[in-house]
Amino acid sequence: MTSQTKDLTPKYTVPGLEREAAGKLIGLLRLRLHALNDLHLTLKHVHWNVVGPHFIAVHEMIDPQVDQVREMADDVAERIAALGGVAQGTPGALVAERTWDDYSIGRGDAIAHLAALDMVYTGVNEGVRAAVKEAGEIDPATEDLLIGQLRDLEQFQWFVRAHLETARGTLATDDVHSERAAAAKGAKVS
């Protein structure tokens, strides 16, 4: 049973918000929490497994992203708690409730990892955008939290894409739809 199907209506919530609305927000935020926890671990995995001539640039670019994504997860977890919910941050809950697969690249070239990471950021950012829209219909405080996170996550994706952009202004990974395909195409660029 995922957080989307179980009743997450809290016994109490923040003043001015109906309990049922808080339950919807809690379900929405649980998936964002899982996405952020997964992203944090994926970024650290890339940090540990990147190789090649661009190693140090990517290795050092990733750590500040890891730290900020961990802070985002903490903010989301605290918002869930403030709404009267349970911030379920365990690995089992993440795996059971997520709607995406594990990151699929092991040890690899920096550009290949960045190409795959671009796909990860696309999925995360699309999820945040959808959550912003849904939260905006219910609660401006939750919407504001998500908008701030989206802005930072989009900037991180821009940092990644700067390594993948061609001189013509296109992404080397255009027209790919999986991490493995993106990594393979990215590896050809490096």
CSV table of N, CA and C in Angstrom, one decimal, residues 65-126:
chain,number,residue,atom,x,y,z
A,65,GLN,N,25.6,19.8,-3.7
A,65,GLN,CA,24.2,19.4,-4.0
A,65,GLN,C,23.7,18.4,-3.0
A,66,VAL,N,24.6,17.5,-2.7
A,66,VAL,CA,24.2,16.5,-1.7
A,66,VAL,C,23.8,17.2,-0.4
A,67,ASP,N,24.6,18.1,0.1
A,67,ASP,CA,24.3,18.8,1.3
A,67,ASP,C,22.9,19.5,1.3
A,68,GLN,N,22.7,20.2,0.2
A,68,GLN,CA,21.5,21.0,0.0
A,68,GLN,C,20.3,20.1,-0.1
A,69,VAL,N,20.4,19.0,-0.8
A,69,VAL,CA,19.3,18.1,-1.0
A,69,VAL,C,18.9,17.5,0.3
A,70,ARG,N,19.9,17.2,1.2
A,70,ARG,CA,19.6,16.6,2.5
A,70,ARG,C,18.9,17.7,3.3
A,71,GLU,N,19.2,18.9,3.2
A,71,GLU,CA,18.5,20.0,3.9
A,71,GLU,C,17.0,20.1,3.4
A,72,MET,N,16.9,19.9,2.1
A,72,MET,CA,15.5,20.0,1.5
A,72,MET,C,14.7,18.8,2.1
A,73,ALA,N,15.3,17.6,2.2
A,73,ALA,CA,14.6,16.5,2.8
A,73,ALA,C,14.2,16.8,4.2
A,74,ASP,N,15.1,17.4,5.0
A,74,ASP,CA,14.7,17.7,6.4
A,74,ASP,C,13.6,18.7,6.4
A,75,ASP,N,13.6,19.7,5.5
A,75,ASP,CA,12.5,20.7,5.5
A,75,ASP,C,11.2,20.0,5.2
A,76,VAL,N,11.2,19.1,4.2
A,76,VAL,CA,9.9,18.4,3.8
A,76,VAL,C,9.5,17.5,5.0
A,77,ALA,N,10.4,16.8,5.6
A,77,ALA,CA,10.0,16.0,6.8
A,77,ALA,C,9.4,16.8,7.9
A,78,GLU,N,10.0,18.0,8.2
A,78,GLU,CA,9.5,18.8,9.2
A,78,GLU,C,8.1,19.4,8.9
A,79,ARG,N,7.9,19.7,7.6
A,79,ARG,CA,6.6,20.2,7.2
A,79,ARG,C,5.5,19.1,7.3
A,80,ILE,N,5.9,17.8,7.0
A,80,ILE,CA,5.0,16.7,7.2
A,80,ILE,C,4.6,16.6,8.7
A,81,ALA,N,5.6,16.7,9.6
A,81,ALA,CA,5.3,16.6,11.0
A,81,ALA,C,4.5,17.8,11.5
A,82,ALA,N,4.7,19.0,11.0
A,82,ALA,CA,3.9,20.2,11.4
A,82,ALA,C,2.5,20.0,10.9
A,83,LEU,N,2.3,19.3,9.8
A,83,LEU,CA,0.9,19.1,9.3
A,83,LEU,C,0.2,18.0,10.1
A,84,GLY,N,0.9,17.3,11.0
A,84,GLY,CA,0.4,16.3,11.8
A,84,GLY,C,0.6,14.8,11.3
A,85,GLY,N,1.5,14.7,10.3
A,85,GLY,CA,1.8,13.4,9.7
A,85,GLY,C,3.0,12.8,10.3
A,86,VAL,N,3.4,11.7,9.7
A,86,VAL,CA,4.6,10.9,10.1
A,86,VAL,C,5.6,11.1,8.9
A,87,ALA,N,6.7,11.6,9.2
A,87,ALA,CA,7.8,11.7,8.1
A,87,ALA,C,8.5,10.4,8.0
A,88,GLN,N,8.0,9.5,7.1
A,88,GLN,CA,8.5,8.2,7.0
A,88,GLN,C,9.7,8.2,6.1
A,89,GLY,N,10.9,8.3,6.8
A,89,GLY,CA,12.2,8.4,6.1
A,89,GLY,C,13.0,7.1,6.0
A,90,THR,N,12.4,6.0,6.3
A,90,THR,CA,13.1,4.7,6.3
A,90,THR,C,13.4,4.2,4.9
A,91,PRO,N,14.4,3.4,4.7
A,91,PRO,CA,14.7,2.9,3.3
A,91,PRO,C,13.6,2.0,2.8
A,92,GLY,N,13.0,1.2,3.7
A,92,GLY,CA,11.9,0.4,3.3
A,92,GLY,C,10.7,1.1,2.8
A,93,ALA,N,10.3,2.2,3.4
A,93,ALA,CA,9.2,3.1,3.0
A,93,ALA,C,9.6,3.7,1.6
A,94,LEU,N,10.8,4.2,1.5
A,94,LEU,CA,11.2,4.8,0.2
A,94,LEU,C,11.0,3.8,-0.9
A,95,VAL,N,11.6,2.6,-0.8
A,95,VAL,CA,11.5,1.5,-1.8
A,95,VAL,C,10.1,1.1,-2.1
A,96,ALA,N,9.3,1.0,-1.0
A,96,ALA,CA,7.9,0.5,-1.2
A,96,ALA,C,7.0,1.5,-1.9
A,97,GLU,N,7.3,2.8,-1.6
A,97,GLU,CA,6.4,3.9,-2.1
A,97,GLU,C,6.9,4.6,-3.3
A,98,ARG,N,8.1,4.5,-3.7
A,98,ARG,CA,8.6,5.3,-4.8
A,98,ARG,C,8.0,4.8,-6.1
A,99,THR,N,8.0,5.6,-7.1
A,99,THR,CA,7.4,5.3,-8.4
A,99,THR,C,8.5,5.3,-9.5
A,100,TRP,N,9.8,5.1,-9.2
A,100,TRP,CA,10.9,5.1,-10.1
A,100,TRP,C,11.8,4.0,-9.7
A,101,ASP,N,12.7,3.7,-10.7
A,101,ASP,CA,13.7,2.6,-10.4
A,101,ASP,C,15.0,3.2,-9.8
A,102,ASP,N,15.8,2.3,-9.3
A,102,ASP,CA,17.1,2.7,-8.8
A,102,ASP,C,18.0,3.3,-9.9
A,103,TYR,N,18.9,4.2,-9.5
A,103,TYR,CA,19.9,4.7,-10.4
A,103,TYR,C,20.7,3.5,-11.0
A,104,SER,N,20.9,3.5,-12.3
A,104,SER,CA,21.4,2.3,-13.0
A,104,SER,C,22.8,2.3,-13.4
A,105,ILE,N,23.6,3.4,-13.1
A,105,ILE,CA,25.0,3.5,-13.6
A,105,ILE,C,25.9,3.2,-12.4
A,106,GLY,N,26.9,2.3,-12.6
A,106,GLY,CA,27.9,2.1,-11.5
A,106,GLY,C,29.1,3.0,-11.7
A,107,ARG,N,30.2,2.5,-11.6
A,107,ARG,CA,31.5,3.2,-11.9
A,107,ARG,C,31.5,3.7,-13.3
A,108,GLY,N,31.7,5.0,-13.5
A,108,GLY,CA,31.6,5.4,-14.9
A,108,GLY,C,32.2,6.8,-15.1
A,109,ASP,N,32.4,7.1,-16.4
A,109,ASP,CA,33.0,8.3,-16.8
A,109,ASP,C,32.1,9.5,-16.3
A,110,ALA,N,32.7,10.6,-16.0
A,110,ALA,CA,32.0,11.8,-15.5
A,110,ALA,C,30.9,12.2,-16.3
A,111,ILE,N,31.1,12.4,-17.6
A,111,ILE,CA,30.1,12.9,-18.5
A,111,ILE,C,29.0,11.9,-18.7
A,112,ALA,N,29.3,10.6,-18.7
A,112,ALA,CA,28.2,9.6,-18.7
A,112,ALA,C,27.4,9.7,-17.5
A,113,HIS,N,28.0,9.8,-16.3
A,113,HIS,CA,27.2,10.0,-15.1
A,113,HIS,C,26.4,11.3,-15.1
A,114,LEU,N,26.9,12.3,-15.6
A,114,LEU,CA,26.2,13.6,-15.7
A,114,LEU,C,25.0,13.5,-16.6
A,115,ALA,N,25.2,12.8,-17.7
A,115,ALA,CA,24.1,12.5,-18.7
A,115,ALA,C,22.9,11.8,-18.0
A,116,ALA,N,23.3,10.7,-17.2
A,116,ALA,CA,22.3,9.9,-16.5
A,116,ALA,C,21.7,10.8,-15.4
A,117,LEU,N,22.5,11.6,-14.7
A,117,LEU,CA,22.0,12.4,-13.6
A,117,LEU,C,21.0,13.5,-14.2
A,118,ASP,N,21.2,13.9,-15.4
A,118,ASP,CA,20.3,14.9,-16.0
A,118,ASP,C,18.9,14.2,-16.1
A,119,MET,N,18.9,13.0,-16.4
A,119,MET,CA,17.6,12.2,-16.5
A,119,MET,C,17.0,12.2,-15.1
A,120,VAL,N,17.8,11.9,-14.1
A,120,VAL,CA,17.3,11.9,-12.7
A,120,VAL,C,16.7,13.2,-12.3
A,121,TYR,N,17.4,14.3,-12.6
A,121,TYR,CA,16.9,15.6,-12.2
A,121,TYR,C,15.6,15.9,-13.0
A,122,THR,N,15.5,15.5,-14.2
A,122,THR,CA,14.3,15.7,-15.0
A,122,THR,C,13.1,15.1,-14.3
A,123,GLY,N,13.3,13.9,-13.8
A,123,GLY,CA,12.2,13.2,-13.1
A,123,GLY,C,11.9,13.8,-11.8
A,124,VAL,N,12.9,14.2,-11.0
A,124,VAL,CA,12.7,14.8,-9.7
A,124,VAL,C,12.0,16.2,-9.9
A,125,ASN,N,12.5,17.0,-10.9
A,125,ASN,CA,11.9,18.3,-11.1
A,125,ASN,C,10.5,18.3,-11.6
A,126,GLU,N,10.2,17.3,-12.5
A,126,GLU,CA,8.8,17.2,-13.0
A,126,GLU,C,7.9,16.8,-11.8
